[in-house]
């Protein structure tokens, strides 16, 4: 008998953790093209903004080769908790980071970062151990190659993490198109050229039907 239970993302109970999206580390991402990866990260950030999800930013060893947080994320979340870890590799080993997560009061965590098998996997496993529901945003997380990525995905999934994409996250949070057609369509259109074509076609047809 299956014990599976479909635990949906609930926008009233979700926090977003953006871990180590740093200028130096982005050079290590080889499992996505640079353009696709940047688009995916910013799409997830737009989802967090659109659904008004508490978002936490963190970096590791900024004074070293990892570099600073990518500026687009800092601009998107100017008032979000921002934890510049002095050296902790696992963000969950940093007391300020864990305090910020707990302060959200949310039990579902959307996690993305660079690199997948370290900066994403370590805090994901740590959060699972503490009883959080963890959802890894796979296409907003990057690493050296598909082998290391797949190993990280397998490790996290075996521990109970759910693997998702930013598009799946957006749809599961939204639940029903009737909640806001224009807003969600705009978000998708800004990050998916093919979806922009779909919406343009839809808008044109709707306008013609009113004539």
Coordinates of C-alpha atoms in Angstrom, one line a residue:
X1 CA 0.0 0.0 0.0
X2 CA 1.4 3.4 -1.0
X3 CA 2.1 6.0 1.7
X4 CA 2.5 8.8 -0.9
X5 CA 0.9 12.1 0.0
X6 CA 0.8 14.9 -2.5
X7 CA 2.1 17.9 -0.5
X8 CA 1.5 20.9 -2.6
X9 CA 3.4 24.2 -2.2
X10 CA 1.3 26.6 -0.2
X11 CA 2.1 30.2 -0.8
X12 CA 1.1 31.0 2.8
X13 CA 3.7 28.6 4.1
X14 CA 6.7 29.0 1.7
X15 CA 10.0 30.8 2.1
X16 CA 12.6 31.1 -0.7
X17 CA 16.3 30.5 0.0
X18 CA 18.7 31.8 -2.6
X19 CA 22.1 30.4 -1.8
X20 CA 25.4 31.6 -3.2
X21 CA 24.3 33.0 -6.5
X22 CA 27.6 34.8 -6.6
X23 CA 29.5 36.4 -9.6
X24 CA 32.5 34.1 -9.3
X25 CA 30.5 30.9 -8.7
X26 CA 28.4 31.5 -11.8
X27 CA 31.4 30.7 -13.9
X28 CA 31.3 27.1 -12.6
X29 CA 27.8 26.4 -13.9
X30 CA 28.1 24.2 -17.0
X31 CA 24.9 22.2 -16.8
X32 CA 22.9 25.1 -18.3
X33 CA 23.9 27.7 -20.8
X34 CA 24.8 31.1 -19.1
X35 CA 21.8 32.8 -20.6
X36 CA 19.3 30.0 -19.7
X37 CA 20.7 29.8 -16.1
X38 CA 20.5 33.5 -15.5
X39 CA 16.9 33.6 -16.9
X40 CA 15.9 30.7 -14.6
X41 CA 17.3 32.3 -11.5
X42 CA 15.6 35.6 -12.3
X43 CA 12.4 33.8 -13.1
X44 CA 12.4 32.2 -9.7
X45 CA 13.2 35.6 -8.1
X46 CA 10.2 37.0 -10.0
X47 CA 8.0 34.2 -8.7
X48 CA 9.1 35.0 -5.1
X49 CA 8.2 38.6 -5.7
X50 CA 4.9 37.9 -7.5
X51 CA 3.7 35.6 -4.7
X52 CA 5.1 37.8 -2.0
X53 CA 7.2 35.0 -0.5
X54 CA 9.7 35.8 2.2
X55 CA 13.1 35.5 0.6
X56 CA 16.5 35.1 2.2
X57 CA 19.8 35.8 0.3
X58 CA 23.1 34.4 1.4
X59 CA 26.7 34.3 0.1
X60 CA 29.8 32.4 1.1
X61 CA 33.2 34.0 1.5
X62 CA 32.6 37.0 -0.7
X63 CA 36.1 38.4 -0.1
X64 CA 37.5 35.3 -1.9
X65 CA 37.0 34.0 -5.4
X66 CA 33.3 33.3 -5.0
X67 CA 32.7 37.0 -5.4
X68 CA 29.6 39.1 -4.5
X69 CA 26.0 38.3 -4.9
X70 CA 24.8 38.9 -8.5
X71 CA 23.5 42.4 -8.5
X72 CA 20.1 41.6 -10.0
X73 CA 19.1 39.6 -6.9
X74 CA 20.2 42.3 -4.5
X75 CA 18.2 44.8 -6.6
X76 CA 15.1 42.6 -6.6
X77 CA 15.1 42.1 -2.8
X78 CA 16.7 45.2 -1.3
X79 CA 15.0 44.6 2.1
X80 CA 15.4 40.9 2.3
X81 CA 17.6 39.3 5.0
X82 CA 21.1 39.1 3.5
X83 CA 23.6 36.9 5.2
X84 CA 27.2 37.1 4.0
X85 CA 28.7 34.0 5.6
X86 CA 32.4 34.5 6.5
X87 CA 33.3 31.0 5.6
X88 CA 30.6 28.4 6.4
X89 CA 30.3 26.1 3.4
X90 CA 26.9 24.8 4.5
X91 CA 24.6 27.8 5.0
X92 CA 22.8 25.9 7.7
X93 CA 26.0 26.0 9.8
X94 CA 25.6 29.8 10.0
X95 CA 23.5 30.8 13.0
X96 CA 22.3 34.1 11.4
X97 CA 21.1 32.2 8.3
X98 CA 19.1 29.6 10.4
X99 CA 17.6 32.4 12.5
X100 CA 16.5 34.2 9.4
X101 CA 14.8 31.0 8.1
X102 CA 13.1 30.3 11.4
X103 CA 12.0 33.9 11.6
X104 CA 9.9 33.5 8.5
X105 CA 7.6 31.0 10.3
X106 CA 7.3 29.0 7.1
X107 CA 7.7 25.2 7.0
X108 CA 8.1 24.8 3.2
X109 CA 11.5 25.9 1.8
X110 CA 12.2 26.6 -1.9
X111 CA 16.0 26.3 -2.3
X112 CA 18.2 27.2 -5.2
X113 CA 21.9 28.0 -5.5
X114 CA 25.4 27.4 -6.8
X115 CA 26.8 24.7 -6.7
X116 CA 24.0 22.1 -6.6
X117 CA 25.9 19.3 -4.7
X118 CA 27.2 21.6 -2.0
X119 CA 25.5 25.0 -1.6
X120 CA 22.0 23.5 -2.4
X121 CA 22.4 20.0 -1.1
X122 CA 24.0 20.7 2.3
X123 CA 21.3 23.2 3.6
X124 CA 18.6 21.1 1.9
X125 CA 19.6 18.0 3.8
X126 CA 20.1 20.0 7.0
X127 CA 16.6 21.5 6.7
X128 CA 15.0 18.1 6.0
X129 CA 16.7 16.8 9.2
X130 CA 15.0 19.6 11.1
X131 CA 11.5 18.7 9.8
X132 CA 11.1 21.3 7.0
X133 CA 9.6 20.3 3.6
X134 CA 12.2 21.1 1.0
X135 CA 11.6 21.8 -2.6
X136 CA 14.8 22.2 -4.8
X137 CA 14.4 24.4 -7.8
X138 CA 16.6 22.4 -10.1
X139 CA 16.8 24.8 -13.1
X140 CA 17.8 27.8 -10.8
X141 CA 20.6 25.7 -9.4
X142 CA 23.8 24.9 -11.3
X143 CA 27.0 23.0 -11.1
X144 CA 30.0 21.6 -13.1
X145 CA 28.3 19.0 -15.2
X146 CA 25.3 16.6 -15.4
X147 CA 27.1 13.8 -13.5
X148 CA 27.6 15.9 -10.4
X149 CA 24.1 17.4 -10.8
X150 CA 22.4 14.0 -11.0
X151 CA 24.4 12.7 -8.0
X152 CA 23.2 15.7 -6.0
X153 CA 19.6 15.3 -7.1
X154 CA 19.6 11.7 -6.2
X155 CA 21.0 12.4 -2.8
X156 CA 18.5 15.0 -1.9
X157 CA 15.6 13.1 -3.4
X158 CA 16.5 10.0 -1.4
X159 CA 16.3 12.2 1.8
X160 CA 12.9 13.5 0.9
X161 CA 13.5 16.7 -1.1
X162 CA 11.1 17.3 -4.0
X163 CA 12.7 18.4 -7.3
X164 CA 10.9 21.1 -9.2
X165 CA 11.4 23.8 -11.8
X166 CA 10.6 27.5 -11.5
X167 CA 7.7 27.0 -13.9
X168 CA 6.3 24.1 -11.9
X169 CA 6.7 26.2 -8.7
X170 CA 4.8 29.1 -10.2
X171 CA 1.9 26.9 -11.4
X172 CA 1.6 25.0 -8.1
X173 CA 1.6 28.2 -6.1
X174 CA -1.0 29.9 -8.3
X175 CA -3.4 26.9 -8.4
X176 CA -6.0 28.5 -10.7
X177 CA -5.6 30.7 -13.7
X178 CA -8.7 32.6 -12.6
X179 CA -6.8 34.0 -9.6
X180 CA -4.9 36.4 -11.9
X181 CA -4.6 35.7 -15.6
X182 CA -2.7 38.8 -16.6
X183 CA -0.2 38.7 -13.8
X184 CA 0.9 35.1 -14.2
X185 CA 0.9 35.5 -18.0
X186 CA 3.2 38.5 -17.7
X187 CA 5.6 36.6 -15.5
X188 CA 5.7 33.6 -17.9
X189 CA 6.0 35.9 -20.9
X190 CA 9.0 37.8 -19.4
X191 CA 11.0 34.5 -19.2
X192 CA 9.7 32.2 -21.9
X193 CA 9.7 33.6 -25.4
X194 CA 7.4 30.8 -26.6
X195 CA 4.9 31.7 -23.9
X196 CA 5.0 35.3 -25.0
X197 CA 4.0 34.1 -28.4
X198 CA 1.1 32.1 -26.9
X199 CA -0.1 35.1 -24.9
X200 CA 0.2 37.4 -27.9
X201 CA -1.9 34.9 -29.9
X202 CA -4.5 34.6 -27.1
X203 CA -4.8 38.4 -26.7
X204 CA -5.2 38.9 -30.4
X205 CA -7.9 36.3 -30.6
X206 CA -9.7 37.7 -27.6
X207 CA -9.6 41.2 -29.1
X208 CA -10.9 40.0 -32.5
X209 CA -13.8 38.2 -30.7
X210 CA -14.9 41.5 -29.2
X211 CA -15.2 43.3 -32.5

